[in-house]
XYZ file of C-alpha atoms in Angstrom:
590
model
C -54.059 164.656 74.938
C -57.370 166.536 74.643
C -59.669 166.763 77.819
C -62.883 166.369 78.301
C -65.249 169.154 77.921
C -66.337 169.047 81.561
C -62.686 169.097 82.490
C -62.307 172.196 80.195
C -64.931 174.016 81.822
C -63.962 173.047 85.845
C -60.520 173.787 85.120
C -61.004 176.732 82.667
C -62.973 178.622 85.639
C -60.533 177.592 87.908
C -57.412 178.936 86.071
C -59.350 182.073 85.466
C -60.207 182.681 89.352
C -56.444 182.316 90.334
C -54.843 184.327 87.159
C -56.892 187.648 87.350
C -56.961 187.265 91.349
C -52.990 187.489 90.840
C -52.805 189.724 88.146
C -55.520 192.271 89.885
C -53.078 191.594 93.680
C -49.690 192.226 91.364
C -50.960 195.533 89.857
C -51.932 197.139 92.930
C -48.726 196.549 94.780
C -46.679 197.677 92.210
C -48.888 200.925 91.724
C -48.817 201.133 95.643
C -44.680 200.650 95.196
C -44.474 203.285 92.703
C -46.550 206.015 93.867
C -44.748 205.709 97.104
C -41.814 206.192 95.924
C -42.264 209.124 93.873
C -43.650 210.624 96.938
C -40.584 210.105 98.691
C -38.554 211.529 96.133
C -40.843 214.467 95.711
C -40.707 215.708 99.312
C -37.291 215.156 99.262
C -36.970 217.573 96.243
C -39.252 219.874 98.352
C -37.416 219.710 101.599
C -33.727 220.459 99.247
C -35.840 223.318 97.910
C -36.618 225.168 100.944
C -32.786 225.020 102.664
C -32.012 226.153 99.276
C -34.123 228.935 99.210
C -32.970 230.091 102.370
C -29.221 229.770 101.071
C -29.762 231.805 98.346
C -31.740 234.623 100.453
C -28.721 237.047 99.593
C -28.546 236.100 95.642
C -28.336 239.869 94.828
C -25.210 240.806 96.364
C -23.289 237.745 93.956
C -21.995 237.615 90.836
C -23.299 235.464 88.061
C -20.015 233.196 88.215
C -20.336 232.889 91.742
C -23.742 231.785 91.755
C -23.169 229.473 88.830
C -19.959 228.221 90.809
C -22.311 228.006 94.210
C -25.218 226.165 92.039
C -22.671 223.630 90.616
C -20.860 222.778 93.896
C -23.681 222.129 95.939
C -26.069 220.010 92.882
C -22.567 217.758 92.542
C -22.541 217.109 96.868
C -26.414 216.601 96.977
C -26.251 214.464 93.706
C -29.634 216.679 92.465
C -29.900 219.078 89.837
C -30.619 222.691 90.213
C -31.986 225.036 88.475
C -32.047 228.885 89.493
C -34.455 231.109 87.050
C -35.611 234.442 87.262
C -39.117 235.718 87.596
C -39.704 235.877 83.917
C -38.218 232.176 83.251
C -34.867 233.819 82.102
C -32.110 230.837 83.444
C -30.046 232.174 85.719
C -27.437 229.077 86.667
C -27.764 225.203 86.333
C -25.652 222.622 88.016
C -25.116 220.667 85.021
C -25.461 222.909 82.082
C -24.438 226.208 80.940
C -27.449 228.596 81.782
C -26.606 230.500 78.368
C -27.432 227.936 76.440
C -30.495 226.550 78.068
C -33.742 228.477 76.829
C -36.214 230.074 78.737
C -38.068 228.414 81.438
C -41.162 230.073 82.473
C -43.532 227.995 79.887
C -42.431 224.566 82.727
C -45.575 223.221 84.088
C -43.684 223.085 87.127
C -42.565 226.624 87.140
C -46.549 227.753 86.535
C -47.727 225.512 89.370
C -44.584 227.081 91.660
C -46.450 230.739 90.389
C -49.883 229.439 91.592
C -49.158 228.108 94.945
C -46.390 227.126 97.227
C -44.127 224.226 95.357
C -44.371 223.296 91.577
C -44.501 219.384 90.811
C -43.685 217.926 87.154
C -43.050 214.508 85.761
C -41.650 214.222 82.350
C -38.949 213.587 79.470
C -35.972 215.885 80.119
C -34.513 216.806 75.974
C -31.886 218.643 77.897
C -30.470 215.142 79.918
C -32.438 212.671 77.569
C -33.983 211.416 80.332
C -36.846 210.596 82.599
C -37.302 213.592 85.718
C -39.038 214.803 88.471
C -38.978 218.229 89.073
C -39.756 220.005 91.889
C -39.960 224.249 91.734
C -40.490 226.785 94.890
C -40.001 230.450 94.878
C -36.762 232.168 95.600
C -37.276 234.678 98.206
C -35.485 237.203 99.363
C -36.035 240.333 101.737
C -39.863 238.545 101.622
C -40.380 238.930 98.088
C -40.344 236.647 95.155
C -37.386 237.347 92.812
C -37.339 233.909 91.179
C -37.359 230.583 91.415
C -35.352 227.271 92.536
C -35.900 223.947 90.522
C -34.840 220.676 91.990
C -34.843 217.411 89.964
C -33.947 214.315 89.798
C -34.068 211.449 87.833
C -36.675 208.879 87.489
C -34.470 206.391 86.152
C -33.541 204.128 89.394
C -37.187 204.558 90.618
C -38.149 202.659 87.137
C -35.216 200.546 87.445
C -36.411 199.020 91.438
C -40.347 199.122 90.154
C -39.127 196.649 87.049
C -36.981 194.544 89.538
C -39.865 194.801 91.621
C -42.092 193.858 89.183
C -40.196 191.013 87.956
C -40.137 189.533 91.511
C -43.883 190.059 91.604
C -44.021 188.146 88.489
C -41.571 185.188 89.475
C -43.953 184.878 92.666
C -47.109 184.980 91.087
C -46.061 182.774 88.549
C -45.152 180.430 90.667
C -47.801 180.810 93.090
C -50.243 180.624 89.604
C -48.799 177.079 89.044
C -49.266 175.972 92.151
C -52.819 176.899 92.526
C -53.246 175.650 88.260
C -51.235 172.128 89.523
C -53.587 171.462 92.541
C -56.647 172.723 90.097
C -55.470 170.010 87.508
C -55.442 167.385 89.776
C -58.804 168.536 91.346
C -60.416 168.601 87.921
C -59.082 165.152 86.303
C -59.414 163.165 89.104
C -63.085 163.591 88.243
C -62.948 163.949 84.407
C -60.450 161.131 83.916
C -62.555 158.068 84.382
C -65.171 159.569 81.281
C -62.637 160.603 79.263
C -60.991 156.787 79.434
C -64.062 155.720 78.427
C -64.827 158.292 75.620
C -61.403 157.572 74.273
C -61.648 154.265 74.378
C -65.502 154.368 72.275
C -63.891 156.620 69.565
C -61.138 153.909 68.984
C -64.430 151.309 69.103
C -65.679 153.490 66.576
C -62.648 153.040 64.170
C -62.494 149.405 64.673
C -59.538 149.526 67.291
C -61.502 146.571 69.151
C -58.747 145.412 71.374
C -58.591 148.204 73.986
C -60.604 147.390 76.856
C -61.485 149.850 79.535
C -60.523 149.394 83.274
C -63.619 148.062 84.576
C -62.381 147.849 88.707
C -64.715 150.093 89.739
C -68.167 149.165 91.626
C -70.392 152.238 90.663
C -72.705 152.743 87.760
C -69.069 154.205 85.876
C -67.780 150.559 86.035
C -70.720 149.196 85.079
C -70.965 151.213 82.121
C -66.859 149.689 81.227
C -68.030 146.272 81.553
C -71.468 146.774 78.836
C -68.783 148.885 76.267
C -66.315 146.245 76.783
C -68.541 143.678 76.059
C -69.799 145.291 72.984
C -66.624 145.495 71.443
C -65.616 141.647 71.795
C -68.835 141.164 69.665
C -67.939 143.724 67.309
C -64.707 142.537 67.091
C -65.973 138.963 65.846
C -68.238 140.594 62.911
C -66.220 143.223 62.324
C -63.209 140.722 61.295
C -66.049 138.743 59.227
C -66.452 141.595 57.253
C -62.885 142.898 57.023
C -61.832 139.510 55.187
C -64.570 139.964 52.835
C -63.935 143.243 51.643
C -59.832 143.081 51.255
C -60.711 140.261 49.047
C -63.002 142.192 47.017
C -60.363 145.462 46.927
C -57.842 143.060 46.249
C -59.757 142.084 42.913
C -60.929 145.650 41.905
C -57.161 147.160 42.483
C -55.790 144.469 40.139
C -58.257 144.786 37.581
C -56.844 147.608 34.789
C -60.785 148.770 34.330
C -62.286 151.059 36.303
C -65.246 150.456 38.370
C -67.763 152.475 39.692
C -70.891 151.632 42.392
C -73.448 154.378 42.755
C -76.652 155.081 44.594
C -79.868 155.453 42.791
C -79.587 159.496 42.930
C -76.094 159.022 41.042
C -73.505 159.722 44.292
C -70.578 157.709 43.755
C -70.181 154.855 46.782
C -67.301 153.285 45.622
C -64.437 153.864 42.680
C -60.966 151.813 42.107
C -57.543 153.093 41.509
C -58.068 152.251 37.631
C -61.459 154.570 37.675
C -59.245 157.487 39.607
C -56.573 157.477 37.200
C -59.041 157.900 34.132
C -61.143 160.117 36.313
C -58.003 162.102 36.630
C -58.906 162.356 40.230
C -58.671 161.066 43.901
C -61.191 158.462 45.288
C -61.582 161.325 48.625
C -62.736 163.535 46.160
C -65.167 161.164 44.470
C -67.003 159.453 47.387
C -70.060 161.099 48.094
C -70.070 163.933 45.015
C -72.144 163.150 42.061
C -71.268 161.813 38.327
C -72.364 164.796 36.917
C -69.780 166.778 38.762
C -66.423 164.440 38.862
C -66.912 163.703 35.083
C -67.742 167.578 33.448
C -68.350 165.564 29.986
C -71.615 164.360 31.631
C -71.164 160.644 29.639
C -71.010 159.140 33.287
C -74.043 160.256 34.184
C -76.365 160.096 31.098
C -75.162 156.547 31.183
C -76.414 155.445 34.244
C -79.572 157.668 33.464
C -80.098 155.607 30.408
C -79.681 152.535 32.708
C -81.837 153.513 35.526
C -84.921 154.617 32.141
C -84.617 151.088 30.762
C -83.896 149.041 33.570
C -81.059 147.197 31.236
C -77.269 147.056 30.501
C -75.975 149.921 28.862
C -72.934 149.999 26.650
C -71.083 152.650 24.357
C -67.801 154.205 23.333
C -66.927 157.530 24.795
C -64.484 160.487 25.565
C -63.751 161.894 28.838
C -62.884 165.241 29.065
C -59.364 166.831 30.849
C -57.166 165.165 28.212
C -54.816 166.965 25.954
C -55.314 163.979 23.413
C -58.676 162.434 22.972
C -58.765 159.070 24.772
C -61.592 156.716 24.018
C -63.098 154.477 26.726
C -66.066 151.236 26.362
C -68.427 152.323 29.189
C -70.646 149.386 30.911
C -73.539 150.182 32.900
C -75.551 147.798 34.868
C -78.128 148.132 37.909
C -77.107 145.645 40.893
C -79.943 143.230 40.875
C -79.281 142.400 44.877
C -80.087 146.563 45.760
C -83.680 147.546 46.882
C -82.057 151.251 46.209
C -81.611 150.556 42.180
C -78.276 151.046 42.785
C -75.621 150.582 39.271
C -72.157 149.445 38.311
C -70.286 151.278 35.532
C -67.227 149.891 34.472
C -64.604 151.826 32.230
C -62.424 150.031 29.983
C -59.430 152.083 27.724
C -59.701 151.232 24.547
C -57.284 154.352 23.468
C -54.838 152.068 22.000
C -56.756 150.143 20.410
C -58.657 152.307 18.469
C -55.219 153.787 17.881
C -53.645 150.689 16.443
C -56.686 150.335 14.283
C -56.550 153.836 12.855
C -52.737 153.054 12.291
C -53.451 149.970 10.666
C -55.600 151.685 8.596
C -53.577 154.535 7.966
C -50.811 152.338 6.635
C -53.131 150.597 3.997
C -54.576 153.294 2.571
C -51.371 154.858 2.202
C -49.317 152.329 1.208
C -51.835 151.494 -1.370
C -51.925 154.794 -2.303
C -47.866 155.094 -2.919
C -47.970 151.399 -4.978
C -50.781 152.207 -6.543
C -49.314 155.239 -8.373
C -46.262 154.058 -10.011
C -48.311 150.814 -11.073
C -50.993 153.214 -12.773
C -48.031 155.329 -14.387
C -45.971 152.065 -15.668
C -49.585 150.312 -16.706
C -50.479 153.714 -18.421
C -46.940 153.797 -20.411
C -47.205 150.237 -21.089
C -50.562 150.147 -22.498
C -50.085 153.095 -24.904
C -46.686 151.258 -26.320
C -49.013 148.138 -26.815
C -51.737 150.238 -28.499
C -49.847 152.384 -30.685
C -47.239 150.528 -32.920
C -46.490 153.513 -34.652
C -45.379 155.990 -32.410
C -41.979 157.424 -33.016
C -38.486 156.014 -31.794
C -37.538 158.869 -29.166
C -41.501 159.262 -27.932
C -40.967 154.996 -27.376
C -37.898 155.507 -25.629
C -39.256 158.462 -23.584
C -41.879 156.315 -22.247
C -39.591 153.435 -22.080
C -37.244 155.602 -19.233
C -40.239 156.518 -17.746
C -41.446 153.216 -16.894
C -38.107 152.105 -15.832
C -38.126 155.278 -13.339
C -41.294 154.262 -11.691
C -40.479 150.632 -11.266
C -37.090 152.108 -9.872
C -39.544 153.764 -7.343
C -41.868 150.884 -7.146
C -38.774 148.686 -6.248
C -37.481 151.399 -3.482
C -41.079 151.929 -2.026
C -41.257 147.886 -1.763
C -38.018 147.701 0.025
C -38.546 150.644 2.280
C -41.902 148.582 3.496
C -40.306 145.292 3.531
C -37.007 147.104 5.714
C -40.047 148.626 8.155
C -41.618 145.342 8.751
C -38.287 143.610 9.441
C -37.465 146.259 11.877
C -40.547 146.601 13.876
C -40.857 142.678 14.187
C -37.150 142.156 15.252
C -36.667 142.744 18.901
C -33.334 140.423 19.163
C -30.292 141.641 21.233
C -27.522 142.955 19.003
C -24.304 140.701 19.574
C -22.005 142.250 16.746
C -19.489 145.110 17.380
C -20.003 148.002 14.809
C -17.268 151.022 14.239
C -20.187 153.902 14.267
C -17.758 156.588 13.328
C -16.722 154.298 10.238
C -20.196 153.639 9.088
C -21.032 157.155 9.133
C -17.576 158.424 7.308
C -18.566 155.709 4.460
C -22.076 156.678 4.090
C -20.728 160.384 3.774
C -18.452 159.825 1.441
C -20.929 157.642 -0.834
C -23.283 160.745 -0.714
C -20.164 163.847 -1.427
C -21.305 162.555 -5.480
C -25.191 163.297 -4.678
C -24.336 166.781 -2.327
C -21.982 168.118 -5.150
C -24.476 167.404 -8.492
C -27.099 169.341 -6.137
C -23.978 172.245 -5.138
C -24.758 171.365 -1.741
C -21.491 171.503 0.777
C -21.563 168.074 3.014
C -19.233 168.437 5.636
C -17.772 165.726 8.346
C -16.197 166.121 11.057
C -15.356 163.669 14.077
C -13.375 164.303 17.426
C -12.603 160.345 17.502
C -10.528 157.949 16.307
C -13.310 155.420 16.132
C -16.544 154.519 18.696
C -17.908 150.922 18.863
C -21.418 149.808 19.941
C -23.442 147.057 19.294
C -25.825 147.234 16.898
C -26.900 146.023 13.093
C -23.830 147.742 10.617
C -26.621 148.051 7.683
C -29.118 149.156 9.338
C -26.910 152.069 11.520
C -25.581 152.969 7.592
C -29.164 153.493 5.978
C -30.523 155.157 9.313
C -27.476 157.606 8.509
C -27.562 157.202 4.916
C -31.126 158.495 5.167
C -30.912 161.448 7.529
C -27.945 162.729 5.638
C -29.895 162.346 2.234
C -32.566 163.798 3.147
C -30.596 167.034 4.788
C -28.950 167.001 0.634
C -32.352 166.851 -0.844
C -34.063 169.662 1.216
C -30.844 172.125 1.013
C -30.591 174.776 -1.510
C -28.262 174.887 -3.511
C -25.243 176.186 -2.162
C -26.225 175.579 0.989
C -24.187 173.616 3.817
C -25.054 169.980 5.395
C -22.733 168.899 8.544
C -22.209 166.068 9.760
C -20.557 165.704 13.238
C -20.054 162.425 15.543
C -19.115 162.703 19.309
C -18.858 160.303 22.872
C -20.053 162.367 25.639
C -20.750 160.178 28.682
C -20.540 156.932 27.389
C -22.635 157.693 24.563
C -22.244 158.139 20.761
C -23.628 161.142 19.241
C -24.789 161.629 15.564
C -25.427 165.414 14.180
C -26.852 166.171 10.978
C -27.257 169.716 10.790
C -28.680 171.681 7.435
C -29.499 174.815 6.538
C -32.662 174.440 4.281
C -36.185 174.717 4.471
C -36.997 173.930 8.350
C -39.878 171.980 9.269
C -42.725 173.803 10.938
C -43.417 172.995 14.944
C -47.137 171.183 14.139
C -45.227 169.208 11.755
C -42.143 167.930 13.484
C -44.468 165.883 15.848
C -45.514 164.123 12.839
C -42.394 163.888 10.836
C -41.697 160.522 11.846
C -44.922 158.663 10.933
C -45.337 156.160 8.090
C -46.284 158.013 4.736
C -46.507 161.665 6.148
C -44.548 164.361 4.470
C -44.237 168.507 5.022
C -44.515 169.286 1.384
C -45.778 166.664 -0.564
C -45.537 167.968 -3.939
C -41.611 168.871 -3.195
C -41.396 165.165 -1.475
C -42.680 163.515 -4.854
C -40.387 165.727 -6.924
C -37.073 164.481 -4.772
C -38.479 160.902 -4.862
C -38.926 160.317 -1.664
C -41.015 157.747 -0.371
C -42.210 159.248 2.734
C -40.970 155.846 5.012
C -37.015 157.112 5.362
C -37.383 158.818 8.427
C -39.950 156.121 9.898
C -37.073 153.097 9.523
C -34.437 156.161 11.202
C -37.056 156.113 13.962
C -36.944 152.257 14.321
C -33.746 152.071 13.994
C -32.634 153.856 16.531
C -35.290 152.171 19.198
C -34.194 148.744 17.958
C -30.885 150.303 18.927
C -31.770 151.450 22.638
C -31.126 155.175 21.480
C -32.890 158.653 21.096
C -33.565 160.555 18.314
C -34.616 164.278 19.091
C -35.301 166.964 15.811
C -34.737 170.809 16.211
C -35.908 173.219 13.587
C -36.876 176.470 12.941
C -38.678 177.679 9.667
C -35.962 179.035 7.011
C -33.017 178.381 9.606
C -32.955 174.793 8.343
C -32.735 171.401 10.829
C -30.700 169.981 13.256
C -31.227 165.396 13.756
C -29.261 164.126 16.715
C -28.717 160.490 17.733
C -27.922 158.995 20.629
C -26.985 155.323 21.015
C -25.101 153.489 23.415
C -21.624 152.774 23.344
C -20.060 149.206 23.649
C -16.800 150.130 24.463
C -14.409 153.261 23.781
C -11.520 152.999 21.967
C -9.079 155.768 22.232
């Protein structure tokens, strides 16, 4: 819970008081601790030092193993080094080390502060012992002159080892001492702050409409009095703010089921209000709309020279436009209009998509102008034929028969182009259920071996193969064998000769699959999202030449939707083209 910024303050200065008061108390005892310490361990050092100098008074008249052996024996009983050096630093025995292969000594800053006065003192990192010391250096006397020097130390270690124990119990006892003195602060602090803070609390939640909290009002001083005036502001608020809360779910309720977007703004053009349907076209959030400008949530600017155009002629405004964002253009009927009931010339804009639309228009008239282009040419070529026969009475027998084929050809074509259209229409107005069990792999194998007579007069290699014994779905059994009859011709027709066209059918999970693969031609990637539109062909001199009537792959791609399948294309330029089909099975029959 968050306090109260006069709690904050009494308590903060509080807490502050009592922490550095202990942490200031807790430093100075354990630097009092410390210090001690190392003084004790120093004059013990000192006091060693002096029996030992008088020990070694005679040093001259021993050998170097015997003072090595004397130096060891008596370091190992007092549990201290020692360290006996010459005058020029030279290492002369050790208790713990062999002297030979310790270096010299005279460069120790206790062993200059031994030279300057009475007793050396040093504190420091022993490389020798890896180790903390403190070492503690007199001069070795004897017949009363100096002819060396004796180092005590010892190591630092357990002194750091009681100051941390020390300091931990410092710590546990200030801690707890610290949350004593913070508890009793707390209580100090809120049993003055709490009584605001209720009542700050209990505004905010006023603020957001959370009208049913009341404050405890018990108390007889002006705080209690102040309880009772907020609590009787929020029962009134509570009665108009539930007034107005029915009235505007009803009107969300409306604008979220309404598929056009809507948009209120203010008179300088800052959005006040936008619908799900607006956000979605918007391409946006309504938390990043409120507040910000037309001119910035739509970059294309048609928002806001819209309601500009309103605001100039004080009228309705409506056109068609494009909002930007989109990776295909999508065309909307903007409505402007100025709310009559604002003194603040407030406007409405309302966004209807009318991308379909305009796309089923352009389709529709797509397909008339090319279908009347595709009927209109064999009809000109037959009525062209005709007409010369008619004129010319005397034109020779094989010219007569000549034109004669050629008018049969193109009503051949006419005939096909009529059926192709007529096969369309019945498949894109036919949305019955399929009842009738079809053999998929048979339908296939028969329209392959109908087309082995058309592959081999064009020396093109057509190639089955199946995995199956047979695979049964539901479906339409003419329509599955022209869908296939058609992919598989046209794979023949745009292979060169030579070339190979395979045909493969497979189940994989549940599902029948239908490969035509070739090797010809390839279809570019900006055409394959085309391919399967009405009329629309790659090469449409080569298309004309094969006699295609550019509407074969458009019934494959309604055939296979009528069929609750998928139809995906994969081709590369000069690698040729690979048609897969996927459609349901009924049953599997192994």
């Amino acid at each position: 819970m968050r306090h109260s910024p006069i709690f904050i303050r009494l308590y903060a200065g509080f807490a502050i008081v009592i922490l550095f008061s202990i942490l200031i108390v807790g430093l100075m005892v354990q630097r009092q601790i410390e210090q001690a310490s190392l003084r004790d361990i120093r004059n013990n050092l000192s006091s060693q030092g002096f029996i030992l100098q008088q020990s070694f008074a005679n040093i001259g008249r021993q050998s170097q193993q015997q003072i090595q052996h004397t130096i060891e024996e008596i370091g190992h009983r007092i549990d201290t080094r020692i360290t006996l050096l010459a005058t020029d630093g030279v290492v002369i025995a050790d208790s713990e080390f062999n002297p030979k292969d310790m270096d010299n000594h005279r460069s120790r800053p206790e062993i200059i502060a031994a030279t300057e006065s009475e007793v050396g003192y040093s504190k420091r990192y022993s490389k020798t012992l890896k180790k903390p010391m403190l070492y503690v250096a007199i001069p070795a006397m004897a017949n009363n002159s100096n002819v060396g020097f004796i180092r005590t130390a010892l190591s630092t270690q357990r002194i750091d080892e009681e100051i941390n124990y020390l300091r931990r119990v410092i710590i546990t006892a200030a801690s707890l001492t610290g949350i004593i003195a913070l508890f009793i602060g707390y209580w100090l602090a809120m049993s003055f702050a709490r009584p605001l803070r209720q009542m700050t609390v209990i505004a905010n939640n006023y603020a957001h409409g959370r009208y049913q909290l009341r404050i405890p009002s018990h108390r007889s001083d002006e705080i209690g009095d102040l309880a009772r005036s907020l609590n009787q502001m929020a029962d009134i608020s509570a009665q108009r703010f539930d007034i107005i809360k029915t009235e505007r779910d009803q009107l969300s309720t409306i604008l979220k089921s309404m598929n056009e977007g809507v948009i209120t703004v203010t008179s300088e053009g800052l959005i006040t209000h936008v619908n799900a349907a607006a956000c979605r076209m918007l391409r946006t959030s309504g938390e990043r709309c409120l507040g910000q400008a037309l001119k910035k949530v739509d970059t294309s600017k048609n928002l806001h020279e819209t309601f500009i155009q309103c605001q100039q002629k004080q009228t309705s405004v409506q056109r068609v436009i494009q909002l930007d964002g989109y990776t295909f253009a999508r065309h909307y009927r903007l409505h402007a209009t100025l709310l009559k009931e604002s003194n603040q010339a407030d406007a409405i804009l309302v966004l209807q998509d009318i991308t379909d639309v305009k796309r089923i228009d352009n389709m529709r008239a797509d397909f008339v102008a090319n279908a009347s282009h595709e009927l209109k040419t064999p009809i000109t070529a037959i009525r062209g034929f005709a007409e010369t026969l008619i004129e010319d009475e005397a034109i020779d027998h094989s010219m007569r028969q000549r034109f004669i084929r050629k008018i049969h050809g193109q009503s051949i074509r006419l005939s096909d182009l009529v059926s192709d259209l007529l096969a369309l229409s019945r498949l894109e107005n036919n949305d019955q259920a399929f009842n009738t069990q079809v053999d998929f792999q048979q339908v296939v194998q028969r329209v392959c071996a109908n087309l082995q007579a058309v592959a081999q007069s064009q020396q093109v290699d057509l190639q089955f193969k199946s995995n199956n014994d047979s695979m049964v779905l539901l479906g339409d059994d003419k329509a599955l064998g022209q869908m296939a009859t058609n992919l598989i011709d046209n794979a023949i027709k745009y292979t060169a000769k030579d070339g190979t066209v395979k045909v493969t059918i497979d189940i994989h999970q549940g599902e029948a699959i239908l490969c035509v693969v070739d090797d010809g031609l390839g279809i570019d990637k900006a055409d394959q999202e085309r391919i399967f539109e009405r009329f629309y062909r790659v090469d449409k001199a080569r298309s004309k030449s094969l006699g295609g009537t550019g509407l074969g792959l458009a019934i494959v791609k309604h055939i296979v939707q009528s069929h609750k399948g998928h139809l995906r294309l994969d081709s590369i330029i000069t690698k040729g083209s690979t048609f897969t089909v996927t459609l349901p099975l009924y049953k599997q029959v192994k």
